[in-house]
PDB file of C-alpha atoms in Angstrom:
ATOM      1  CA  PHE E1050     -40.989  41.257 -57.531  1.00 49.00           C
ATOM      2  CA  GLY E1051     -43.851  38.828 -57.858  1.00 45.00           C
ATOM      3  CA  SER E1052     -41.525  36.276 -59.255  1.00 48.00           C
ATOM      4  CA  SER E1053     -39.055  36.665 -56.402  1.00 47.00           C
ATOM      5  CA  PHE E1054     -41.879  36.240 -53.862  1.00 43.00           C
ATOM      6  CA  ARG E1055     -43.053  33.026 -55.426  1.00 48.00           C
ATOM      7  CA  LEU E1056     -39.544  31.781 -55.510  1.00 44.00           C
ATOM      8  CA  ALA E1057     -38.931  32.538 -51.783  1.00 46.00           C
ATOM      9  CA  HIS E1058     -42.403  30.953 -50.862  1.00 48.00           C
ATOM     10  CA  SER E1059     -41.469  27.918 -52.887  1.00 52.00           C
ATOM     11  CA  GLU E1060     -38.052  27.406 -51.115  1.00 50.00           C
ATOM     12  CA  LEU E1061     -39.892  28.036 -47.674  1.00 46.00           C
ATOM     13  CA  GLY E1062     -42.285  25.313 -48.615  1.00 49.00           C
ATOM     14  CA  SER E1063     -39.566  22.919 -49.593  1.00 51.00           C
ATOM     15  CA  THR E1064     -37.791  23.611 -46.196  1.00 51.00           C
ATOM     16  CA  THR E1065     -40.883  22.971 -44.277  1.00 53.00           C
ATOM     17  CA  LEU E1066     -41.613  19.704 -46.162  1.00 47.00           C
ATOM     18  CA  ALA E1067     -38.033  18.597 -45.539  1.00 48.00           C
ATOM     19  CA  TRP E1068     -38.341  19.381 -41.796  1.00 51.00           C
ATOM     20  CA  GLU E1069     -41.602  17.515 -41.588  1.00 53.00           C
ATOM     21  CA  GLY E1070     -40.105  14.579 -43.451  1.00 55.00           C
ATOM     22  CA  GLY E1071     -37.125  14.550 -41.059  1.00 60.00           C
ATOM     23  CA  ALA E1072     -39.363  14.716 -38.020  1.00 65.00           C
ATOM     24  CA  GLY E1073     -41.544  12.052 -39.441  1.00 66.00           C
ATOM     25  CA  ALA E1074     -38.401   9.741 -39.914  1.00 72.00           C
ATOM     26  CA  MET E1075     -37.272  10.427 -36.386  1.00 77.00           C
ATOM     27  CA  ALA E1076     -40.718   9.568 -35.035  1.00 74.00           C
ATOM     28  CA  ALA E1077     -40.781   6.404 -37.062  1.00 73.00           C
ATOM     29  CA  ARG E1078     -37.417   5.326 -35.826  1.00 76.00           C
ATOM     30  CA  ALA E1079     -38.363   5.971 -32.296  1.00 74.00           C
ATOM     31  CA  ALA E1080     -41.557   3.970 -32.598  1.00 73.00           C
ATOM     32  CA  ARG E1081     -39.435   1.028 -34.003  1.00 76.00           C
ATOM     33  CA  ILE E1082     -37.029   1.153 -31.089  1.00 73.00           C
ATOM     34  CA  ALA E1083     -40.043   1.310 -28.759  1.00 73.00           C
ATOM     35  CA  ARG E1084     -41.587  -1.777 -30.428  1.00 75.00           C
ATOM     36  CA  TRP E1085     -38.110  -3.547 -30.196  1.00 71.00           C
ATOM     37  CA  PHE E1086     -37.786  -2.924 -26.530  1.00 69.00           C
ATOM     38  CA  LYS E1087     -41.404  -4.240 -25.981  1.00 74.00           C
ATOM     39  CA  ASP E1088     -40.315  -7.621 -27.361  1.00 73.00           C
ATOM     40  CA  THR E1089     -39.640  -9.955 -24.357  1.00 79.00           C
ATOM     41  CA  GLU E1090     -36.942 -11.952 -26.245  1.00 78.00           C
ATOM     42  CA  ASN E1091     -35.064  -8.694 -27.148  1.00 70.00           C
ATOM     43  CA  LEU E1092     -35.112  -7.650 -23.453  1.00 72.00           C
ATOM     44  CA  LYS E1093     -33.626 -10.970 -22.492  1.00 77.00           C
ATOM     45  CA  ASN E1094     -30.791 -10.672 -25.001  1.00 74.00           C
ATOM     46  CA  VAL E1095     -29.950  -7.196 -23.619  1.00 72.00           C
ATOM     47  CA  ALA E1096     -30.104  -8.586 -20.091  1.00 76.00           C
ATOM     48  CA  ARG E1097     -27.709 -11.519 -21.181  1.00 77.00           C
ATOM     49  CA  MET E1098     -25.468  -9.037 -22.866  1.00 77.00           C
ATOM     50  CA  THR E1099     -25.214  -6.688 -19.888  1.00 75.00           C
ATOM     51  CA  ALA E1100     -24.574  -9.742 -17.494  1.00 73.00           C
ATOM     52  CA  GLY E1101     -21.869 -11.103 -19.789  1.00 71.00           C
ATOM     53  CA  ILE E1102     -20.021  -7.760 -20.012  1.00 71.00           C
ATOM     54  CA  SER E1103     -20.379  -7.103 -16.217  1.00 67.00           C
ATOM     55  CA  PHE E1104     -18.984 -10.655 -15.397  1.00 60.00           C
ATOM     56  CA  PHE E1105     -15.932 -10.299 -17.741  1.00 61.00           C
ATOM     57  CA  SER E1106     -15.279  -6.754 -16.361  1.00 64.00           C
ATOM     58  CA  LEU E1107     -15.264  -8.006 -12.909  1.00 64.00           C
ATOM     59  CA  ALA E1108     -13.130 -11.016 -13.878  1.00 60.00           C
ATOM     60  CA  LEU E1109     -10.421  -8.709 -15.422  1.00 61.00           C
ATOM     61  CA  LEU E1110     -10.528  -6.273 -12.258  1.00 67.00           C
ATOM     62  CA  SER E1111     -10.251  -9.177  -9.831  1.00 72.00           C
ATOM     63  CA  MET E1112      -7.123 -10.532 -11.351  1.00 80.00           C
ATOM     64  CA  LYS E1113      -4.019  -9.220  -9.446  1.00 87.00           C
ATOM     65  CA  ARG E1114      -0.467 -10.163 -10.035  1.00 89.00           C
ATOM     66  CA  VAL E1115       2.111 -10.184  -7.267  1.00 92.00           C
ATOM     67  CA  SER E1116       5.009  -7.951  -7.962  1.00 91.00           C
ATOM     68  CA  PRO E1117       8.513  -9.460  -8.451  1.00 91.00           C
ATOM     69  CA  GLY E1118      10.572  -9.628  -5.222  1.00 90.00           C
ATOM     70  CA  HIS E1119       7.395  -9.674  -3.166  1.00 93.00           C
ATOM     71  CA  VAL E1120       4.865 -12.055  -1.685  1.00 94.00           C
ATOM     72  CA  GLY E1121       1.135 -11.174  -1.795  1.00 94.00           C
ATOM     73  CA  LEU E1122      -1.628 -11.221   0.819  1.00 95.00           C
ATOM     74  CA  ILE E1123      -5.338 -10.792   0.147  1.00 94.00           C
ATOM     75  CA  GLU E1124      -7.064  -8.501   2.735  1.00 94.00           C
ATOM     76  CA  ASP E1125     -10.770  -7.617   2.764  1.00 92.00           C
ATOM     77  CA  ARG E1126     -12.328  -4.246   4.008  1.00 90.00           C
ATOM     78  CA  THR E1127     -12.765  -5.625   7.603  1.00 91.00           C
ATOM     79  CA  GLY E1128      -9.109  -6.224   7.970  1.00 89.00           C
ATOM     80  CA  ASN E1129      -9.172 -10.010   7.638  1.00 93.00           C
ATOM     81  CA  LEU E1130      -6.574 -11.750   5.581  1.00 94.00           C
ATOM     82  CA  ARG E1131      -6.865 -14.717   3.490  1.00 91.00           C
ATOM     83  CA  PRO E1132      -4.980 -17.740   4.966  1.00 89.00           C
ATOM     84  CA  TYR E1133      -2.415 -17.985   2.034  1.00 90.00           C
ATOM     85  CA  VAL E1134       0.877 -16.334   1.107  1.00 93.00           C
ATOM     86  CA  TYR E1135       1.212 -15.848  -2.684  1.00 93.00           C
ATOM     87  CA  ASP E1136       4.502 -16.094  -4.512  1.00 92.00           C
ATOM     88  CA  ASP E1137       5.911 -13.322  -6.657  1.00 88.00           C
ATOM     89  CA  GLY E1138       4.551 -13.326 -10.124  1.00 88.00           C
ATOM     90  CA  GLN E1139       1.555 -15.317  -9.136  1.00 89.00           C
ATOM     91  CA  LEU E1140      -1.936 -14.395 -10.476  1.00 88.00           C
ATOM     92  CA  VAL E1141      -4.500 -14.172  -7.619  1.00 89.00           C
ATOM     93  CA  ILE E1142      -8.091 -13.374  -7.363  1.00 84.00           C
ATOM     94  CA  ALA E1143      -9.315 -10.506  -5.340  1.00 86.00           C
ATOM     95  CA  ILE E1144     -13.070  -9.451  -5.216  1.00 82.00           C
ATOM     96  CA  PRO E1145     -13.155  -5.756  -6.530  1.00 82.00           C
ATOM     97  CA  VAL E1146     -13.909  -3.109  -3.789  1.00 80.00           C
ATOM     98  CA  TRP E1147     -14.222  -5.806  -1.098  1.00 86.00           C
ATOM     99  CA  GLN E1148     -10.668  -7.127  -1.255  1.00 89.00           C
ATOM    100  CA  ARG E1149      -7.241  -5.902  -2.187  1.00 91.00           C
ATOM    101  CA  CYS E1150      -3.843  -7.502  -2.883  1.00 92.00           C
ATOM    102  CA  ILE E1151      -0.955  -6.378  -0.702  1.00 93.00           C
ATOM    103  CA  ASN E1152       2.582  -6.788  -1.882  1.00 94.00           C
ATOM    104  CA  ILE E1153       5.147  -7.340   0.937  1.00 94.00           C
ATOM    105  CA  ARG E1154       8.714  -7.013   0.115  1.00 92.00           C
ATOM    106  CA  LEU E1155      10.546 -10.226   0.503  1.00 90.00           C
ATOM    107  CA  ILE E1156      14.084  -9.241  -0.277  1.00 90.00           C
ATOM    108  CA  PRO E1157      16.085  -7.513   2.279  1.00 91.00           C
ATOM    109  CA  VAL E1158      15.232  -3.805   2.912  1.00 90.00           C
ATOM    110  CA  LYS E1159      17.557  -1.343   4.408  1.00 93.00           C
ATOM    111  CA  LYS E1160      15.936   1.028   7.069  1.00 94.00           C
ATOM    112  CA  ARG E1161      17.165   4.051   8.789  1.00 95.00           C
ATOM    113  CA  PHE E1162      15.656   5.032  12.211  1.00 95.00           C
ATOM    114  CA  ILE E1163      16.441   8.471  13.938  1.00 95.00           C
ATOM    115  CA  LYS E1164      14.984   9.308  17.327  1.00 96.00           C
ATOM    116  CA  GLU E1165      16.029  11.242  20.477  1.00 96.00           C
ATOM    117  CA  TYR E1166      16.161   9.627  23.936  1.00 96.00           C
ATOM    118  CA  LYS E1167      16.841  10.815  27.448  1.00 96.00           C
ATOM    119  CA  THR E1168      20.094   9.824  28.932  1.00 96.00           C
ATOM    120  CA  LYS E1169      20.760   8.918  32.676  1.00 95.00           C
ATOM    121  CA  ASP E1170      21.541  12.620  33.463  1.00 94.00           C
ATOM    122  CA  GLY E1171      18.399  13.871  31.798  1.00 94.00           C
ATOM    123  CA  LYS E1172      19.930  15.067  28.592  1.00 95.00           C
ATOM    124  CA  ASP E1173      18.694  14.367  24.933  1.00 95.00           C
ATOM    125  CA  VAL E1174      20.901  12.207  22.740  1.00 96.00           C
ATOM    126  CA  GLU E1175      20.180  11.444  19.165  1.00 96.00           C
ATOM    127  CA  VAL E1176      20.299   7.771  18.044  1.00 97.00           C
ATOM    128  CA  ARG E1177      20.719   6.773  14.550  1.00 96.00           C
ATOM    129  CA  VAL E1178      20.230   3.289  13.481  1.00 96.00           C
ATOM    130  CA  LEU E1179      20.802   1.795  10.050  1.00 96.00           C
ATOM    131  CA  CYS E1180      19.987  -2.033   9.608  1.00 95.00           C
ATOM    132  CA  ARG E1181      18.853  -4.377   6.907  1.00 95.00           C
ATOM    133  CA  LEU E1182      15.675  -6.440   7.623  1.00 95.00           C
ATOM    134  CA  GLN E1183      13.829  -9.395   5.818  1.00 95.00           C
ATOM    135  CA  PRO E1184      10.679 -11.100   6.881  1.00 95.00           C
ATOM    136  CA  LYS E1185      10.353 -14.891   7.258  1.00 94.00           C
ATOM    137  CA  VAL E1186       8.018 -16.020   4.451  1.00 93.00           C
ATOM    138  CA  HIS E1187       5.616 -18.177   6.355  1.00 92.00           C
ATOM    139  CA  TRP E1188       5.242 -15.524   9.030  1.00 95.00           C
ATOM    140  CA  VAL E1189       4.395 -12.672   6.560  1.00 96.00           C
ATOM    141  CA  PRO E1190       0.608 -12.547   7.591  1.00 95.00           C
ATOM    142  CA  GLU E1191       1.443 -12.016  11.298  1.00 95.00           C
ATOM    143  CA  ILE E1192       4.192  -9.558  10.548  1.00 96.00           C
ATOM    144  CA  TYR E1193       1.750  -7.449   8.434  1.00 96.00           C
ATOM    145  CA  LEU E1194      -0.923  -7.561  10.948  1.00 95.00           C
ATOM    146  CA  LYS E1195       1.508  -6.366  13.718  1.00 95.00           C
ATOM    147  CA  PHE E1196       3.599  -3.807  11.796  1.00 95.00           C
ATOM    148  CA  GLY E1197       1.900  -3.147   8.600  1.00 93.00           C
ATOM    149  CA  LYS E1198       3.099  -2.975   4.989  1.00 92.00           C
ATOM    150  CA  ASP E1199       6.228  -1.239   5.908  1.00 93.00           C
ATOM    151  CA  TYR E1200       7.116  -3.816   8.490  1.00 95.00           C
ATOM    152  CA  GLY E1201      10.769  -2.531   8.870  1.00 94.00           C
ATOM    153  CA  ARG E1202       9.736   0.916  10.049  1.00 94.00           C
ATOM    154  CA  GLY E1203       7.015  -0.463  12.074  1.00 95.00           C
ATOM    155  CA  PHE E1204       9.346  -2.903  13.853  1.00 96.00           C
ATOM    156  CA  LEU E1205      11.948  -0.201  14.585  1.00 95.00           C
ATOM    157  CA  GLU E1206       9.365   2.234  15.899  1.00 94.00           C
ATOM    158  CA  GLN E1207       7.266  -0.239  17.931  1.00 94.00           C
ATOM    159  CA  GLU E1208       9.856  -2.724  19.218  1.00 93.00           C
ATOM    160  CA  ALA E1209      13.393  -1.587  18.775  1.00 94.00           C
ATOM    161  CA  SER E1210      12.646   1.897  20.096  1.00 95.00           C
ATOM    162  CA  ILE E1211      11.728   0.354  23.360  1.00 95.00           C
ATOM    163  CA  ASP E1212      15.090  -1.529  23.749  1.00 95.00           C
ATOM    164  CA  ILE E1213      17.114   1.495  22.591  1.00 96.00           C
ATOM    165  CA  GLU E1214      15.386   3.684  25.288  1.00 96.00           C
ATOM    166  CA  GLU E1215      15.981   1.105  28.153  1.00 95.00           C
ATOM    167  CA  VAL E1216      19.857   0.978  27.246  1.00 96.00           C
ATOM    168  CA  VAL E1217      20.272   4.667  26.630  1.00 96.00           C
ATOM    169  CA  ARG E1218      18.695   5.779  30.030  1.00 95.00           C
ATOM    170  CA  ARG E1219      21.467   3.649  31.923  1.00 95.00           C
ATOM    171  CA  TYR E1220      24.185   5.906  30.517  1.00 96.00           C
ATOM    172  CA  THR E1221      25.180   9.537  30.754  1.00 95.00           C
ATOM    173  CA  PHE E1222      25.334  11.871  27.709  1.00 96.00           C
ATOM    174  CA  ASP E1223      29.076  12.117  27.921  1.00 95.00           C
ATOM    175  CA  GLU E1224      29.413   8.323  27.944  1.00 95.00           C
ATOM    176  CA  LEU E1225      27.402   7.868  24.799  1.00 96.00           C
ATOM    177  CA  VAL E1226      28.626  10.803  22.809  1.00 95.00           C
ATOM    178  CA  LYS E1227      32.218  11.442  24.087  1.00 92.00           C
ATOM    179  CA  GLY E1228      32.954   7.978  25.439  1.00 92.00           C
ATOM    180  CA  SER E1229      35.804   5.796  24.340  1.00 93.00           C
ATOM    181  CA  GLU E1230      35.396   3.849  21.290  1.00 93.00           C
ATOM    182  CA  ASP E1231      35.436   0.477  23.159  1.00 95.00           C
ATOM    183  CA  PHE E1232      32.824   1.705  25.627  1.00 96.00           C
ATOM    184  CA  VAL E1233      30.444   2.935  22.973  1.00 95.00           C
ATOM    185  CA  ASP E1234      31.015  -0.429  21.062  1.00 95.00           C
ATOM    186  CA  LYS E1235      29.880  -2.334  24.095  1.00 96.00           C
ATOM    187  CA  VAL E1236      26.613  -0.195  24.311  1.00 96.00           C
ATOM    188  CA  VAL E1237      26.117  -0.776  20.568  1.00 96.00           C
ATOM    189  CA  ASP E1238      26.581  -4.471  20.919  1.00 95.00           C
ATOM    190  CA  GLU E1239      23.993  -4.469  23.724  1.00 96.00           C
ATOM    191  CA  ILE E1240      21.481  -2.728  21.728  1.00 96.00           C
ATOM    192  CA  THR E1241      22.221  -4.963  18.691  1.00 95.00           C
ATOM    193  CA  SER E1242      21.748  -8.012  20.805  1.00 94.00           C
ATOM    194  CA  ARG E1243      18.379  -6.746  21.999  1.00 95.00           C
ATOM    195  CA  LEU E1244      17.320  -6.018  18.418  1.00 94.00           C
ATOM    196  CA  ASN E1245      18.216  -9.472  17.465  1.00 94.00           C
ATOM    197  CA  ASP E1246      16.222 -11.005  20.227  1.00 95.00           C
ATOM    198  CA  ALA E1247      13.104  -8.812  19.377  1.00 95.00           C
ATOM    199  CA  SER E1248      13.501  -9.541  15.584  1.00 95.00           C
ATOM    200  CA  ALA E1249      13.634 -13.263  16.263  1.00 95.00           C
ATOM    201  CA  PHE E1250      10.645 -13.117  18.387  1.00 95.00           C
ATOM    202  CA  HIS E1251       8.649 -11.397  15.693  1.00 95.00           C
ATOM    203  CA  LYS E1252      10.094 -13.635  12.938  1.00 95.00           C
ATOM    204  CA  ILE E1253      12.032 -10.903  11.236  1.00 96.00           C
ATOM    205  CA  LYS E1254      15.673 -11.427  10.107  1.00 95.00           C
ATOM    206  CA  VAL E1255      18.246  -8.606  10.924  1.00 94.00           C
ATOM    207  CA  ALA E1256      21.563  -8.588   9.320  1.00 92.00           C
ATOM    208  CA  THR E1257      23.864  -8.054  12.399  1.00 88.00           C
ATOM    209  CA  GLU E1258      26.954  -7.449  10.403  1.00 89.00           C
ATOM    210  CA  GLU E1259      25.300  -4.526   8.544  1.00 90.00           C
ATOM    211  CA  THR E1260      23.777  -2.871  11.558  1.00 94.00           C
ATOM    212  CA  THR E1261      25.169   0.461  12.553  1.00 95.00           C
ATOM    213  CA  ILE E1262      24.287   2.553  15.542  1.00 96.00           C
ATOM    214  CA  VAL E1263      25.532   6.088  16.252  1.00 96.00           C
ATOM    215  CA  PHE E1264      24.990   8.420  19.175  1.00 96.00           C
ATOM    216  CA  LEU E1265      25.045  12.214  18.468  1.00 95.00           C
ATOM    217  CA  ASP E1266      24.418  15.481  20.126  1.00 94.00           C
ATOM    218  CA  PRO E1267      21.082  16.820  18.543  1.00 91.00           C
ATOM    219  CA  GLU E1268      22.099  20.348  19.334  1.00 86.00           C
ATOM    220  CA  ALA E1269      25.342  20.052  17.463  1.00 80.00           C
ATOM    221  CA  ASP E1270      23.549  19.039  14.306  1.00 52.00           C
ATOM    222  CA  GLU E1271      21.197  22.174  14.520  1.00 53.00           C
ATOM    223  CA  GLU E1272      24.278  24.482  14.566  1.00 47.00           C
TER     224      GLU E1272
END
């Protein structure tokens, strides 16, 4: 029993010495680190390294590439646009957090617009418009400020809707939905002509030959 006790006591002492040795090594390492940070030249090196990493990180984050088939605009957080239009595939610089790169689709985009209007006799008629639109490149900043990134839908909702409403309220429900093909075509041509005038004013191209306009009974669709 005495031998076992001495052996256990010896192992405990060895463990205590090892722990004290480890603690001493950690304290010595901490002291060396503290001395290292007290050196002015070392602090300058850390500052230079931090500044360099930050600069290159910001440089990488600020580089944006315009998507193919689009043109790019740079907008800041206050809504101001940089006075340039960037070509597709071009690499542009935008300040992170403060600025962003907006891609505006340049190739023609097909848009569908559906809305109900009041006819001359006070009934509701559903008008469905399908057309293809394309912005004029040099006027993209103005188009974006007026109608937003989805300029096609913005144009149809803000401008085309007014023209459609003015035409529809001059005719009765039966004339639009049940009228002869020739009569309905004349109404469609009148709306199309108004759309062309409005799009030309806002520097947006509308493919007239691909524009379709249909008048429907909204209640018939629900059934």
